[in-house]
PDB file of C-alpha atoms and ligand atoms in Angstrom:
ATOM      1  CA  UNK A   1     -64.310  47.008 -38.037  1.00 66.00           C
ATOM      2  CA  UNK A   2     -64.608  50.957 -38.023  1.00 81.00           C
ATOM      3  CA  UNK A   3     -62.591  52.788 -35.105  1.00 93.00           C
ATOM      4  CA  UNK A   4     -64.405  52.972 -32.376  1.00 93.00           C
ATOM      5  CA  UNK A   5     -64.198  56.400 -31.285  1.00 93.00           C
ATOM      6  CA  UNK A   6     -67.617  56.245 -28.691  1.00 92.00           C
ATOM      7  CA  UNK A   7     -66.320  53.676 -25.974  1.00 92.00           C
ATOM      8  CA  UNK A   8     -64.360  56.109 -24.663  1.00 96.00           C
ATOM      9  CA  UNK A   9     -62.388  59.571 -24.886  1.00 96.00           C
ATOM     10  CA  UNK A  10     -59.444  57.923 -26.870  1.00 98.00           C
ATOM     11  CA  UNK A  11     -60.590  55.850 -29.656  1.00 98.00           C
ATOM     12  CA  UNK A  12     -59.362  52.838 -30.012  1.00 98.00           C
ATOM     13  CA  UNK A  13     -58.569  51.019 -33.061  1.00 98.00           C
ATOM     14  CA  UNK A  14     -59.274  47.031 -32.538  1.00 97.00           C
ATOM     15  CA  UNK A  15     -57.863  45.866 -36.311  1.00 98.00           C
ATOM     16  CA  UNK A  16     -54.663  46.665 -38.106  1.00 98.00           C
ATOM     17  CA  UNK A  17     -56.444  47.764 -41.190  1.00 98.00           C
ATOM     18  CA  UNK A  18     -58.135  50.701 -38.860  1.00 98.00           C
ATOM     19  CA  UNK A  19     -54.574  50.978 -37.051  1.00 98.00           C
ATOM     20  CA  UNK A  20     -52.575  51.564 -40.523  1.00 98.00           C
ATOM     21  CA  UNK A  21     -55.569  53.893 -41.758  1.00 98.00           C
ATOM     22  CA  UNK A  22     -55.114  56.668 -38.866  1.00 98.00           C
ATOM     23  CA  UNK A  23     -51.546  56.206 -39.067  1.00 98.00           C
ATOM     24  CA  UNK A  24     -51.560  56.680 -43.249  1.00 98.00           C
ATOM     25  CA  UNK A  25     -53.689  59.991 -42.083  1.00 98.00           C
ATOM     26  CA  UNK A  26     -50.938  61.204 -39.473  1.00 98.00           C
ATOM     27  CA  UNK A  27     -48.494  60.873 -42.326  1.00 98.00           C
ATOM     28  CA  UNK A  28     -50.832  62.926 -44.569  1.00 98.00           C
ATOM     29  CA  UNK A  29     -50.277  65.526 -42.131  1.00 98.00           C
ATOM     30  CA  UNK A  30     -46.589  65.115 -41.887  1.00 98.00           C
ATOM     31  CA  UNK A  31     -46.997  64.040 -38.357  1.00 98.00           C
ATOM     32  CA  UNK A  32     -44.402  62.445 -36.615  1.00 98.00           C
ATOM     33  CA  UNK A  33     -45.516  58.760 -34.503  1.00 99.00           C
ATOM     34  CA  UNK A  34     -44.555  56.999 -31.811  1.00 99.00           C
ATOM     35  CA  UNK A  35     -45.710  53.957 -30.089  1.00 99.00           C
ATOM     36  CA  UNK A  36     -45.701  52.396 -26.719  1.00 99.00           C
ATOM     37  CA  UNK A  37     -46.322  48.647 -26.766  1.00 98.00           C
ATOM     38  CA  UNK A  38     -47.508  47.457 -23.781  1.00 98.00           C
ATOM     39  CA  UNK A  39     -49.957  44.559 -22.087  1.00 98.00           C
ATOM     40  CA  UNK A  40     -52.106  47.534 -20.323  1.00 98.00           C
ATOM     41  CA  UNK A  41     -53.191  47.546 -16.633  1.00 96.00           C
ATOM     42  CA  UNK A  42     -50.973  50.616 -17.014  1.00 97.00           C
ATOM     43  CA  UNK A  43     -49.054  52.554 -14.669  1.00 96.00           C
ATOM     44  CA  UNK A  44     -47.359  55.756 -14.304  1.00 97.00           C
ATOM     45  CA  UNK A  45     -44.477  53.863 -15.789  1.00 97.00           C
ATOM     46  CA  UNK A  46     -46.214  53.254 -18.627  1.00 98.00           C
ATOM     47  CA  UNK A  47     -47.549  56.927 -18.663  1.00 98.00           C
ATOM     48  CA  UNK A  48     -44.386  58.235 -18.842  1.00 98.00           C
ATOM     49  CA  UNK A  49     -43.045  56.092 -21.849  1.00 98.00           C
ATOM     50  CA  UNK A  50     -46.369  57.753 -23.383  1.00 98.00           C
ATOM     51  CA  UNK A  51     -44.593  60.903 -22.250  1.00 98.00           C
ATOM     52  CA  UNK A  52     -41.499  60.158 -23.494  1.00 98.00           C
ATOM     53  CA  UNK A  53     -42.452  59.205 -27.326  1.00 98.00           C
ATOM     54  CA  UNK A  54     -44.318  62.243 -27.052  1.00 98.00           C
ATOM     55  CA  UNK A  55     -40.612  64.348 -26.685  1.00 98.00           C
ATOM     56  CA  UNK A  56     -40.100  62.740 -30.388  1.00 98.00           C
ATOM     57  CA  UNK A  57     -43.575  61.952 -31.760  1.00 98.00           C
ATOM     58  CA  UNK A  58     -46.802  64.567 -32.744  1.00 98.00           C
ATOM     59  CA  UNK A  59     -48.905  61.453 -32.100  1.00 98.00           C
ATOM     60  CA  UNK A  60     -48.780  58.708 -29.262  1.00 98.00           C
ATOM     61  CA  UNK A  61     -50.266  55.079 -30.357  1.00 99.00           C
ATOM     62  CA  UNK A  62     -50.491  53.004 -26.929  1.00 98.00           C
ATOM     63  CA  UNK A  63     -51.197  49.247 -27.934  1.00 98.00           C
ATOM     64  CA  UNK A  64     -52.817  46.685 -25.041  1.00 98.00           C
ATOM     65  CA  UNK A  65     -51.905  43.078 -25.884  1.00 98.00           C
ATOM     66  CA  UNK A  66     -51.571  40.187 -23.250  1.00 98.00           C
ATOM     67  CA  UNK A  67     -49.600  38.742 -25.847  1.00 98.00           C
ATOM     68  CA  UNK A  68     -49.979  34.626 -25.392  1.00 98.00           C
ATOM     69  CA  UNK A  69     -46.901  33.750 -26.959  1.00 98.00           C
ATOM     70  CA  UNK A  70     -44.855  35.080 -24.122  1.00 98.00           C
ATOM     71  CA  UNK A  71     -46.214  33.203 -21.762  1.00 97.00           C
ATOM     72  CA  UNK A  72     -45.344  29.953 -20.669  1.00 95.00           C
ATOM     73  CA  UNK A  73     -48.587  27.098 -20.240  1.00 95.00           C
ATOM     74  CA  UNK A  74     -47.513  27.228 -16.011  1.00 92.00           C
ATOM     75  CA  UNK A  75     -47.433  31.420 -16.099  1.00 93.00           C
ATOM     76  CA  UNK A  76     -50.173  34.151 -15.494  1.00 90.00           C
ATOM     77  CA  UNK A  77     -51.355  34.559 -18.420  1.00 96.00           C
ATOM     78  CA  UNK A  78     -54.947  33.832 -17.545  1.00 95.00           C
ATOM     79  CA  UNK A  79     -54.620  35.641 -14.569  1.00 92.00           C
ATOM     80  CA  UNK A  80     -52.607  38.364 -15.589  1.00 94.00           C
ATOM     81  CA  UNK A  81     -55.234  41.515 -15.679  1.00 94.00           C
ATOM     82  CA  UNK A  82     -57.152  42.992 -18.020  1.00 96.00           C
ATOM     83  CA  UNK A  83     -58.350  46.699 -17.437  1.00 97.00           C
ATOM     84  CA  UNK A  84     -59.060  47.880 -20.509  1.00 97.00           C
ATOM     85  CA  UNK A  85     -61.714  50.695 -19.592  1.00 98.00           C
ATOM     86  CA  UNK A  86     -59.200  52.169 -16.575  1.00 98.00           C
ATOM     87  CA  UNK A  87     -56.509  52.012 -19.220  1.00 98.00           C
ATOM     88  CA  UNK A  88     -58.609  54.141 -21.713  1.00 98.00           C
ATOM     89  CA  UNK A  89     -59.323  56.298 -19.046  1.00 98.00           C
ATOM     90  CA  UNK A  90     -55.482  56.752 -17.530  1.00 98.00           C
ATOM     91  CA  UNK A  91     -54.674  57.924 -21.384  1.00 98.00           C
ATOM     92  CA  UNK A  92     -57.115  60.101 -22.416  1.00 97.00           C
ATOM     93  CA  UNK A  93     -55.595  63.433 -23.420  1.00 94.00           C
ATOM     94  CA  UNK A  94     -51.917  61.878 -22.973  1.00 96.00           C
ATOM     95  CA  UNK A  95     -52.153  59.465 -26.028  1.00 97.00           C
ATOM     96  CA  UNK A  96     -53.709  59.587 -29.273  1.00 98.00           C
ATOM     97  CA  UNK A  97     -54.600  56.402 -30.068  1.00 98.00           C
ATOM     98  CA  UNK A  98     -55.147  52.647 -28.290  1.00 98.00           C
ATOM     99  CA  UNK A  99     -54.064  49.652 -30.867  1.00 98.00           C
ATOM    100  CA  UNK A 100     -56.251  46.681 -28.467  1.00 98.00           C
ATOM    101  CA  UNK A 101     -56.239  43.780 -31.219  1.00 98.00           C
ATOM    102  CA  UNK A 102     -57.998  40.130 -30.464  1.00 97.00           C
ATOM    103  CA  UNK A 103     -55.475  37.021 -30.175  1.00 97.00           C
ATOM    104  CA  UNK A 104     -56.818  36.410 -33.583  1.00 98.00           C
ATOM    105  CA  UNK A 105     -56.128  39.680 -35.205  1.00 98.00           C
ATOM    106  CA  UNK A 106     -52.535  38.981 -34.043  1.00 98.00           C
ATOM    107  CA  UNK A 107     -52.347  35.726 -34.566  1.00 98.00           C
ATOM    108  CA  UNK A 108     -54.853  34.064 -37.325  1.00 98.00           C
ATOM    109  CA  UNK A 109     -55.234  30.794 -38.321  1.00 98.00           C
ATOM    110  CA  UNK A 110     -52.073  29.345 -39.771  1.00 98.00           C
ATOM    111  CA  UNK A 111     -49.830  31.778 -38.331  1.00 98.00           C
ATOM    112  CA  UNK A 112     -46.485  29.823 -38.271  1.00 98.00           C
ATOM    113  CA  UNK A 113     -43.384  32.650 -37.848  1.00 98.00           C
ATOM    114  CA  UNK A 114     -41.519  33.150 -34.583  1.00 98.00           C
ATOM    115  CA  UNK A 115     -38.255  35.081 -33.864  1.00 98.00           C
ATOM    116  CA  UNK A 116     -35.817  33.567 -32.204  1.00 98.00           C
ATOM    117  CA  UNK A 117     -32.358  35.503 -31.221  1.00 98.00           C
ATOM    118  CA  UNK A 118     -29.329  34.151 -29.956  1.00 98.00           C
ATOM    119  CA  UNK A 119     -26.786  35.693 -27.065  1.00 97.00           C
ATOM    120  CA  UNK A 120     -28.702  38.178 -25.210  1.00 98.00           C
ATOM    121  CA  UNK A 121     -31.718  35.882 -24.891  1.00 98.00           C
ATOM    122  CA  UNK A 122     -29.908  33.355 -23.498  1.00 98.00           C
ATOM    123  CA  UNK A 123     -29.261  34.320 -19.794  1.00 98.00           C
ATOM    124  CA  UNK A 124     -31.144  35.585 -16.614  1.00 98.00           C
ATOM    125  CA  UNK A 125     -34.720  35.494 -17.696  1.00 98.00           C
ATOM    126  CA  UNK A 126     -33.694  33.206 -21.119  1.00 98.00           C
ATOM    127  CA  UNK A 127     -33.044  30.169 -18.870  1.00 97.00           C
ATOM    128  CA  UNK A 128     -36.134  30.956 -16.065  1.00 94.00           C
ATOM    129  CA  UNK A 129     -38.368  31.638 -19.412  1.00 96.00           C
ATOM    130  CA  UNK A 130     -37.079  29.903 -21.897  1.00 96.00           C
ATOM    131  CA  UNK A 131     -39.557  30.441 -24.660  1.00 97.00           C
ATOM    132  CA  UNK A 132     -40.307  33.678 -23.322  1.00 98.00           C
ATOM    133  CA  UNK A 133     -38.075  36.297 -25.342  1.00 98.00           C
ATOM    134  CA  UNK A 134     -39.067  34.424 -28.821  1.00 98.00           C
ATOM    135  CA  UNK A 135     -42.919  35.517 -27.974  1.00 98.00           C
ATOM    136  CA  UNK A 136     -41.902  38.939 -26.816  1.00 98.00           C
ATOM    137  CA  UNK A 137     -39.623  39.374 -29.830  1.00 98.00           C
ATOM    138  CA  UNK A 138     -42.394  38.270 -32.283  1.00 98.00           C
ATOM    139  CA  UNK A 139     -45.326  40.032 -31.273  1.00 99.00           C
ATOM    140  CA  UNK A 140     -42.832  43.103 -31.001  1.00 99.00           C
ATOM    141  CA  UNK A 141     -41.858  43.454 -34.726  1.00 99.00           C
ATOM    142  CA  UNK A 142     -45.363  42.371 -35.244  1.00 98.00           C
ATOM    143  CA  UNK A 143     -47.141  45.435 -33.485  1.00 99.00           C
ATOM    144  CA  UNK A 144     -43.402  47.666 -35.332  1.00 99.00           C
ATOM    145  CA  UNK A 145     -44.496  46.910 -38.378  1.00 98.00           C
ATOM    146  CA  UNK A 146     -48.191  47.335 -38.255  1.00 98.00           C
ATOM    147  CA  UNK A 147     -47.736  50.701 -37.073  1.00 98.00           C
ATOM    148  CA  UNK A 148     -44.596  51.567 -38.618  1.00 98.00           C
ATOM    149  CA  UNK A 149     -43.657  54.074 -36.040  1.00 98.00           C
ATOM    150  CA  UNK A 150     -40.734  56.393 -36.069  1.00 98.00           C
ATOM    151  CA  UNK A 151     -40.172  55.934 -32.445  1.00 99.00           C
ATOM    152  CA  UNK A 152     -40.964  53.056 -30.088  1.00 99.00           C
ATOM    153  CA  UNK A 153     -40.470  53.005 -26.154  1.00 99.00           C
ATOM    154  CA  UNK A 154     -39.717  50.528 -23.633  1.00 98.00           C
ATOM    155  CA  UNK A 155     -39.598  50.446 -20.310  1.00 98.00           C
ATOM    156  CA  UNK A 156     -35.928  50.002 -18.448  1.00 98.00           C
ATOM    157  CA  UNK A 157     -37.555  47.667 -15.808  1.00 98.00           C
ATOM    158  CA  UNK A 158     -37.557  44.914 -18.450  1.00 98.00           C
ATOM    159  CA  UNK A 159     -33.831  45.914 -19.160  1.00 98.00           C
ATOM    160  CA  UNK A 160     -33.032  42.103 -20.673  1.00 98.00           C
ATOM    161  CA  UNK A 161     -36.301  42.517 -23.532  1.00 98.00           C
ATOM    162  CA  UNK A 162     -35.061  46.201 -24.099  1.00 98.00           C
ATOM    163  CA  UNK A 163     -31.150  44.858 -25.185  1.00 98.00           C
ATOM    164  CA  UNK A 164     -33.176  41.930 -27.050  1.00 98.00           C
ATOM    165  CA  UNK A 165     -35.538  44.659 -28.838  1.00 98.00           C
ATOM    166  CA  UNK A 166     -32.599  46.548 -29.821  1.00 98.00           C
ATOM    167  CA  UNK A 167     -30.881  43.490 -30.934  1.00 98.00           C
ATOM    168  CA  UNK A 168     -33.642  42.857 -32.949  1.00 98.00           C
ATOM    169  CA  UNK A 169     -34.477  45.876 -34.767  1.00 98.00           C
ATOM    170  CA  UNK A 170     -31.024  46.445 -35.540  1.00 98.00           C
ATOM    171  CA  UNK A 171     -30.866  42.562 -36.748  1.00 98.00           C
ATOM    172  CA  UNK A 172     -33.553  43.411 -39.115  1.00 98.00           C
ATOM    173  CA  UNK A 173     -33.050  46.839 -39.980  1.00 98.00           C
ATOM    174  CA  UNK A 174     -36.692  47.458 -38.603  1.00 98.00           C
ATOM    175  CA  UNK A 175     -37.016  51.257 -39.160  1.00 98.00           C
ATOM    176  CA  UNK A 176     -37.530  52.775 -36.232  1.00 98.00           C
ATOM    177  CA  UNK A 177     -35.629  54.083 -33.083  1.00 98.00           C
ATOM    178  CA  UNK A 178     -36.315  52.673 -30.060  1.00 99.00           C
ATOM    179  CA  UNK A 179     -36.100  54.617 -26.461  1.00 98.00           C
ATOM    180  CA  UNK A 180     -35.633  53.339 -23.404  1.00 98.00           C
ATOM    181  CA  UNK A 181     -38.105  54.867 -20.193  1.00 98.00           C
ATOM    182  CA  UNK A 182     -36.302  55.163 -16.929  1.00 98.00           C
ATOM    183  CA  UNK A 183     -37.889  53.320 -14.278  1.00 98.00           C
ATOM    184  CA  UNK A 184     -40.624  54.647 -11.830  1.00 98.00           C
ATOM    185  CA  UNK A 185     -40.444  53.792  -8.132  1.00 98.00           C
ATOM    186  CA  UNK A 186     -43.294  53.501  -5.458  1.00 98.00           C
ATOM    187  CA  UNK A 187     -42.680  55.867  -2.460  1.00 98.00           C
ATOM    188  CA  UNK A 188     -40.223  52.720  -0.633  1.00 98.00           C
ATOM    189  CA  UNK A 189     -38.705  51.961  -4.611  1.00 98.00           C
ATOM    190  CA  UNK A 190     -40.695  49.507  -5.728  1.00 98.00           C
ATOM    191  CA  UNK A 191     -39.817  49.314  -9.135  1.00 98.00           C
ATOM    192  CA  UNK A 192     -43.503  50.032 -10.683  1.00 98.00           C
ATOM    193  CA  UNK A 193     -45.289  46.948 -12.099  1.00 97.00           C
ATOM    194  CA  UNK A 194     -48.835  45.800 -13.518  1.00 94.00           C
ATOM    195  CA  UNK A 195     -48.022  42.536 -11.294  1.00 94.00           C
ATOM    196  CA  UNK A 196     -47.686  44.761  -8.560  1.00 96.00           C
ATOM    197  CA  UNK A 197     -51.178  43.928  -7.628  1.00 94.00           C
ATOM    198  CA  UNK A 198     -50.681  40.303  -6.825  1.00 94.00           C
ATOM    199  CA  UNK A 199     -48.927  41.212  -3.586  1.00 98.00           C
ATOM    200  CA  UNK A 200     -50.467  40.815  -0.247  1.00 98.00           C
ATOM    201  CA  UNK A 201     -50.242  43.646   2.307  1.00 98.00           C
ATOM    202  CA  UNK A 202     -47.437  41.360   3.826  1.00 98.00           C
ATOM    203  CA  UNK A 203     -45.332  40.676   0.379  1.00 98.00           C
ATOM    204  CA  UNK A 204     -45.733  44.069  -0.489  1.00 98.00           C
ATOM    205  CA  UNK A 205     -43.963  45.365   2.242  1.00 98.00           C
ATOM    206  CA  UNK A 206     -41.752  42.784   1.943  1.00 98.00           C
ATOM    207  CA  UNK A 207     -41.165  43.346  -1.867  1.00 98.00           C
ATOM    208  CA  UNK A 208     -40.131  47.003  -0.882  1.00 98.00           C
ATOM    209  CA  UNK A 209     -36.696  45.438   0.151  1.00 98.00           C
ATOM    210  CA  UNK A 210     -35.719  44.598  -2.770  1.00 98.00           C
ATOM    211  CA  UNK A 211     -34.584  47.325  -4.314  1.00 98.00           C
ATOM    212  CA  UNK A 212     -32.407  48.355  -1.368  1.00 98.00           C
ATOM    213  CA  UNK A 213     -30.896  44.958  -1.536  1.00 98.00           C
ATOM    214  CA  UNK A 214     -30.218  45.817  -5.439  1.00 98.00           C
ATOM    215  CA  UNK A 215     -28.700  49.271  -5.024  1.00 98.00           C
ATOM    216  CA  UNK A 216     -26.003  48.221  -1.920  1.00 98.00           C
ATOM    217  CA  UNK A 217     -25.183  44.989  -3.655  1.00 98.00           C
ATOM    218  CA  UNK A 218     -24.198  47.338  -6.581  1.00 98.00           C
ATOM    219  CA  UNK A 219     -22.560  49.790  -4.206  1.00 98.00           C
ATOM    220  CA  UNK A 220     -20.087  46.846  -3.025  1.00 98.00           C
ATOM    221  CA  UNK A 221     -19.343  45.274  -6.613  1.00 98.00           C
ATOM    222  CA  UNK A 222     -18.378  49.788  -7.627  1.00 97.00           C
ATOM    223  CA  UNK A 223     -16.644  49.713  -5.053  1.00 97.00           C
ATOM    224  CA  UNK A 224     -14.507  46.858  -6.078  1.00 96.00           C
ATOM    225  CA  UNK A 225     -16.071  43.811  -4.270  1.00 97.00           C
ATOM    226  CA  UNK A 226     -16.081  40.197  -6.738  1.00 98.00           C
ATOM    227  CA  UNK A 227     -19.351  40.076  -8.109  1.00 98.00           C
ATOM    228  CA  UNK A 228     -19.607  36.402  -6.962  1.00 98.00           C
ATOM    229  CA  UNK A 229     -19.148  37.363  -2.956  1.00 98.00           C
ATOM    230  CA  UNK A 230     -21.621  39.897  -3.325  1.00 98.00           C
ATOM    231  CA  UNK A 231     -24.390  38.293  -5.235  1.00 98.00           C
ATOM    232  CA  UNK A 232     -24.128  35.651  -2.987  1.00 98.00           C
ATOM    233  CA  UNK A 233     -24.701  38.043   0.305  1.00 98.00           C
ATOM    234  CA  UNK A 234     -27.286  39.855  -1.896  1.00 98.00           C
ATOM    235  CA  UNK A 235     -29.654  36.181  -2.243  1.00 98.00           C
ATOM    236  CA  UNK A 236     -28.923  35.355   1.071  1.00 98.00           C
ATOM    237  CA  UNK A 237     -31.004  38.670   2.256  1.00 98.00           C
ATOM    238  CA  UNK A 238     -33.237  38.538  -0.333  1.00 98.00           C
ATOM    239  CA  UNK A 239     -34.133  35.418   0.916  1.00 98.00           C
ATOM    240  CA  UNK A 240     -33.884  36.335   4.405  1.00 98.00           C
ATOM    241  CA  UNK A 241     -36.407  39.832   3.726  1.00 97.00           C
ATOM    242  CA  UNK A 242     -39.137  36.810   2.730  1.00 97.00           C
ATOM    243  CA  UNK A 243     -38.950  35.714  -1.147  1.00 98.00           C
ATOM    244  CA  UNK A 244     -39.469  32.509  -1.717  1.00 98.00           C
ATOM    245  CA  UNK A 245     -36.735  31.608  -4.537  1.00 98.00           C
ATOM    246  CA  UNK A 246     -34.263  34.434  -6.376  1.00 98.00           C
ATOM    247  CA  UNK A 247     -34.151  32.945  -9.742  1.00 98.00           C
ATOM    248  CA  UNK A 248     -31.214  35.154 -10.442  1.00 98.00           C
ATOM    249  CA  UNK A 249     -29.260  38.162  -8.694  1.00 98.00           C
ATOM    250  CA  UNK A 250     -25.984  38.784 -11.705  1.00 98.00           C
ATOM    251  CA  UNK A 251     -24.103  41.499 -13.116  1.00 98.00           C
ATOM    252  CA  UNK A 252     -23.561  41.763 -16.240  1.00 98.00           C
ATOM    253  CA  UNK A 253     -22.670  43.848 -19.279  1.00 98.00           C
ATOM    254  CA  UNK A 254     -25.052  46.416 -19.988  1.00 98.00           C
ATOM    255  CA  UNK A 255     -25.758  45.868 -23.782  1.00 97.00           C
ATOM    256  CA  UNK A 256     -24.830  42.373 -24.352  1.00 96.00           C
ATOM    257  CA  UNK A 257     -25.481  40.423 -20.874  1.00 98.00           C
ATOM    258  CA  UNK A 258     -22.431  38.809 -20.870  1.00 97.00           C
ATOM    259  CA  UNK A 259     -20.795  38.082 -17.375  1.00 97.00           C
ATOM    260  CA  UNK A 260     -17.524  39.744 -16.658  1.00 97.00           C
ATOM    261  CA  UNK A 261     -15.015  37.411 -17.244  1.00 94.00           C
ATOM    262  CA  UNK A 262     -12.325  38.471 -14.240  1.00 94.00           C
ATOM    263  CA  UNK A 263     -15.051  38.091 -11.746  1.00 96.00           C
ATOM    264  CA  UNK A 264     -15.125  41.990 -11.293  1.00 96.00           C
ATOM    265  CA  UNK A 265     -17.295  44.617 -13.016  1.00 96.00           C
ATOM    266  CA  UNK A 266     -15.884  46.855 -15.489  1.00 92.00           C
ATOM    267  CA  UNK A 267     -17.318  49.692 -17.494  1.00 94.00           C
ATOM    268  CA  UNK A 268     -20.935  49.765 -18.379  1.00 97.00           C
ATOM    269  CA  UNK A 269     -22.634  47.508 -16.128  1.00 98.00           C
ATOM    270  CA  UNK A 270     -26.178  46.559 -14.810  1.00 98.00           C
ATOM    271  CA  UNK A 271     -27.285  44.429 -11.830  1.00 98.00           C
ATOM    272  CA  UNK A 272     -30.272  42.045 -12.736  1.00 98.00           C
ATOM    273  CA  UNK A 273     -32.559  39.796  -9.822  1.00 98.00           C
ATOM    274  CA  UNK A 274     -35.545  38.001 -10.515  1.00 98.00           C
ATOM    275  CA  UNK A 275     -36.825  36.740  -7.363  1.00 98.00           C
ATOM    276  CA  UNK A 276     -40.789  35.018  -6.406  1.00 98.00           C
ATOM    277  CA  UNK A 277     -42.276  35.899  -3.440  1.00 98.00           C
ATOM    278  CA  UNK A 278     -45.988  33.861  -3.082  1.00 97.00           C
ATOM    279  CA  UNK A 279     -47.572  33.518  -6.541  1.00 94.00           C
ATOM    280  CA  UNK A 280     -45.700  36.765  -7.765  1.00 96.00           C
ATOM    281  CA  UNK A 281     -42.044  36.846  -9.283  1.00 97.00           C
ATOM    282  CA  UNK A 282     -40.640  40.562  -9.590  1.00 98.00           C
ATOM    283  CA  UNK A 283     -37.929  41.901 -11.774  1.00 98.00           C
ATOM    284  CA  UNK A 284     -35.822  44.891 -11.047  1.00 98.00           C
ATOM    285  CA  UNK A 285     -32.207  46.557 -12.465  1.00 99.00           C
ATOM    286  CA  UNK A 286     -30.077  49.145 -12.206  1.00 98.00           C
ATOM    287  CA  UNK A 287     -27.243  50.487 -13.078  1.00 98.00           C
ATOM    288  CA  UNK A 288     -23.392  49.472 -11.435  1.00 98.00           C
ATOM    289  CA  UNK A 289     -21.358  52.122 -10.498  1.00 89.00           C
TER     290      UNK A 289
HETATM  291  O1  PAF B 301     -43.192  44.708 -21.657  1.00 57.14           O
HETATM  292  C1  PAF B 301     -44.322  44.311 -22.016  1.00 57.14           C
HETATM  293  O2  PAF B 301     -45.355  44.751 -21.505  1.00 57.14           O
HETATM  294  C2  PAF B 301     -44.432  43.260 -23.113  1.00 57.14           C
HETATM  295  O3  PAF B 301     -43.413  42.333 -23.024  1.00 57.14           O
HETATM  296  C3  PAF B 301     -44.506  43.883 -24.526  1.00 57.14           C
HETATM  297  C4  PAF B 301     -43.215  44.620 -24.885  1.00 57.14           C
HETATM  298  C5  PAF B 301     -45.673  44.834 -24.618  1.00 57.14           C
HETATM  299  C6  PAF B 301     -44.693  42.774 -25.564  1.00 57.14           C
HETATM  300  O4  PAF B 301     -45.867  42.060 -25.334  1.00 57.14           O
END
């Protein structure tokens, strides 16, 4: 399949033979790469992760892949969208190149290898997702070692799959450095989000809450509150601002996700919620202290 450079003002390569062919001509050039995995419907959030590889990188390779091993058989994935053409459009002269493979490119017939870590896939979103992190980690050092980038970023919003990405890489001495991308916020600090959409006028506004909720329940924990009393008055209000079910609101270590043993948080930490309001669960993080 030749790259298809006419669709629209980015071409996009659609096979990993095409992929590995612009990026063996970048490194005829001595250019430097990056790449910005995502599942497109992008963002400014996602723009500026283009951004930042750019600070490293003389070429930007964005990738668009509703990956289907990452979701579970009850999730969005069916749902989830799919806006390719807007995408192409949002990245023109900011990236270089869109990797958009089929589920078969990615996953042929008889593909049979998953990656499974341990520890910091086991909390927060490891036990509402279970089999999430495995499909995130696998198609992950799939699209790493198709493109063989010298820099890879990640968004901070999904703080848990940026600690198991790290994990990983380092696990497997992928070669590659990975960057985290601060998050973007709407106007009321929404943290930015493709699932964003899903929200009705009501939720949204609703949704806007939570972030505020986030930041004061990290205030009181700095300030030397337990983490338990907190978090606990923290869901409470979520609750109260209109979510239907907080699957989670913890602190824990930055890096690792453990919890903090003594009840109290202690050097580098991060508060985590994952909370569903209607059809649409939202993530957000930040930092404690
Ligand atoms: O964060 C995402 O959009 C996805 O989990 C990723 C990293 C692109 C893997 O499918």
């Amino acid at each position: 399949m030749p790259l298809d450079t006419t669709s629209y003002k980015i071409p996009v390569a659609r096979s990993v033979a095409d992929l590995r062919a612009t990026v063996a001509d970048w490194r005829k050039q001595g250019l430097r790469v990056g790449l910005v995995p995502t599942m497109g419907a992008l963002h400014e959030g996602h723009l500026s992760l283009v951004d930042l590889v750019r600070t490293r990188a003389d070429r930007a390779i964005v990738s668009i892949f509703v990956n289907p091993t990452q979701f579970a058989p009850h999730e969005d994935l069916d749902a989830y969208p799919r806006t390719e053409a807007a995408d192409a459009e949002k990245l023109a002269g900011r990236g270089d190149l869109i990797f958009a493979p089929t589920p078969d490119e990615m996953y042929p017939a008889g593909f049979s290898t998953t990656i499974n870590l341990t520890g910091v896939t086991e909390p927060l979103e490891g036990q509402s997702r279970p089999t999430h992190f495995s499909g995130v980690a696998t198609v992950v050092a799939k699209l790493l070692l198709q493109a063989l980038p010298d820099v890879a970023a990640f968004g901070e919003k999904d703080w848990q799959q940026l600690q198991v990405i790290r994990r990983m890489v380092a696990d497997l001495n992928i070669p590659v450095k990975i960057l985290g991308g601060s998050i973007l916020r709407e106007a009321d600090g929404l943290a930015m989000s493709s699932r964003n959409v899903y929200l009705s006028p009501d939720e949204r506004k609703a949704a806007g809450g939570l972030n505020v909720i986030l930041r004061e329940t990290a205030e009181e924990i700095a300030k030397g509150a337990l983490i338990h009393d907190a978090t606990t008055k923290g869901i409470d209000r979520i609750r109260a601002l209109g979510f239907d079910h907080v699957d989670y609101l913890e602190v824990r270590h930055a890096a690792s996700l453990e919890s903090f043993a003594n009840g109290r948080a202690e050097g580098d930490a991060r508060i985590l919620v994952a909370a569903k309001i209607g059809r649409t669960r939202l993530i957000d993080n930040m930092p404690v202290g």
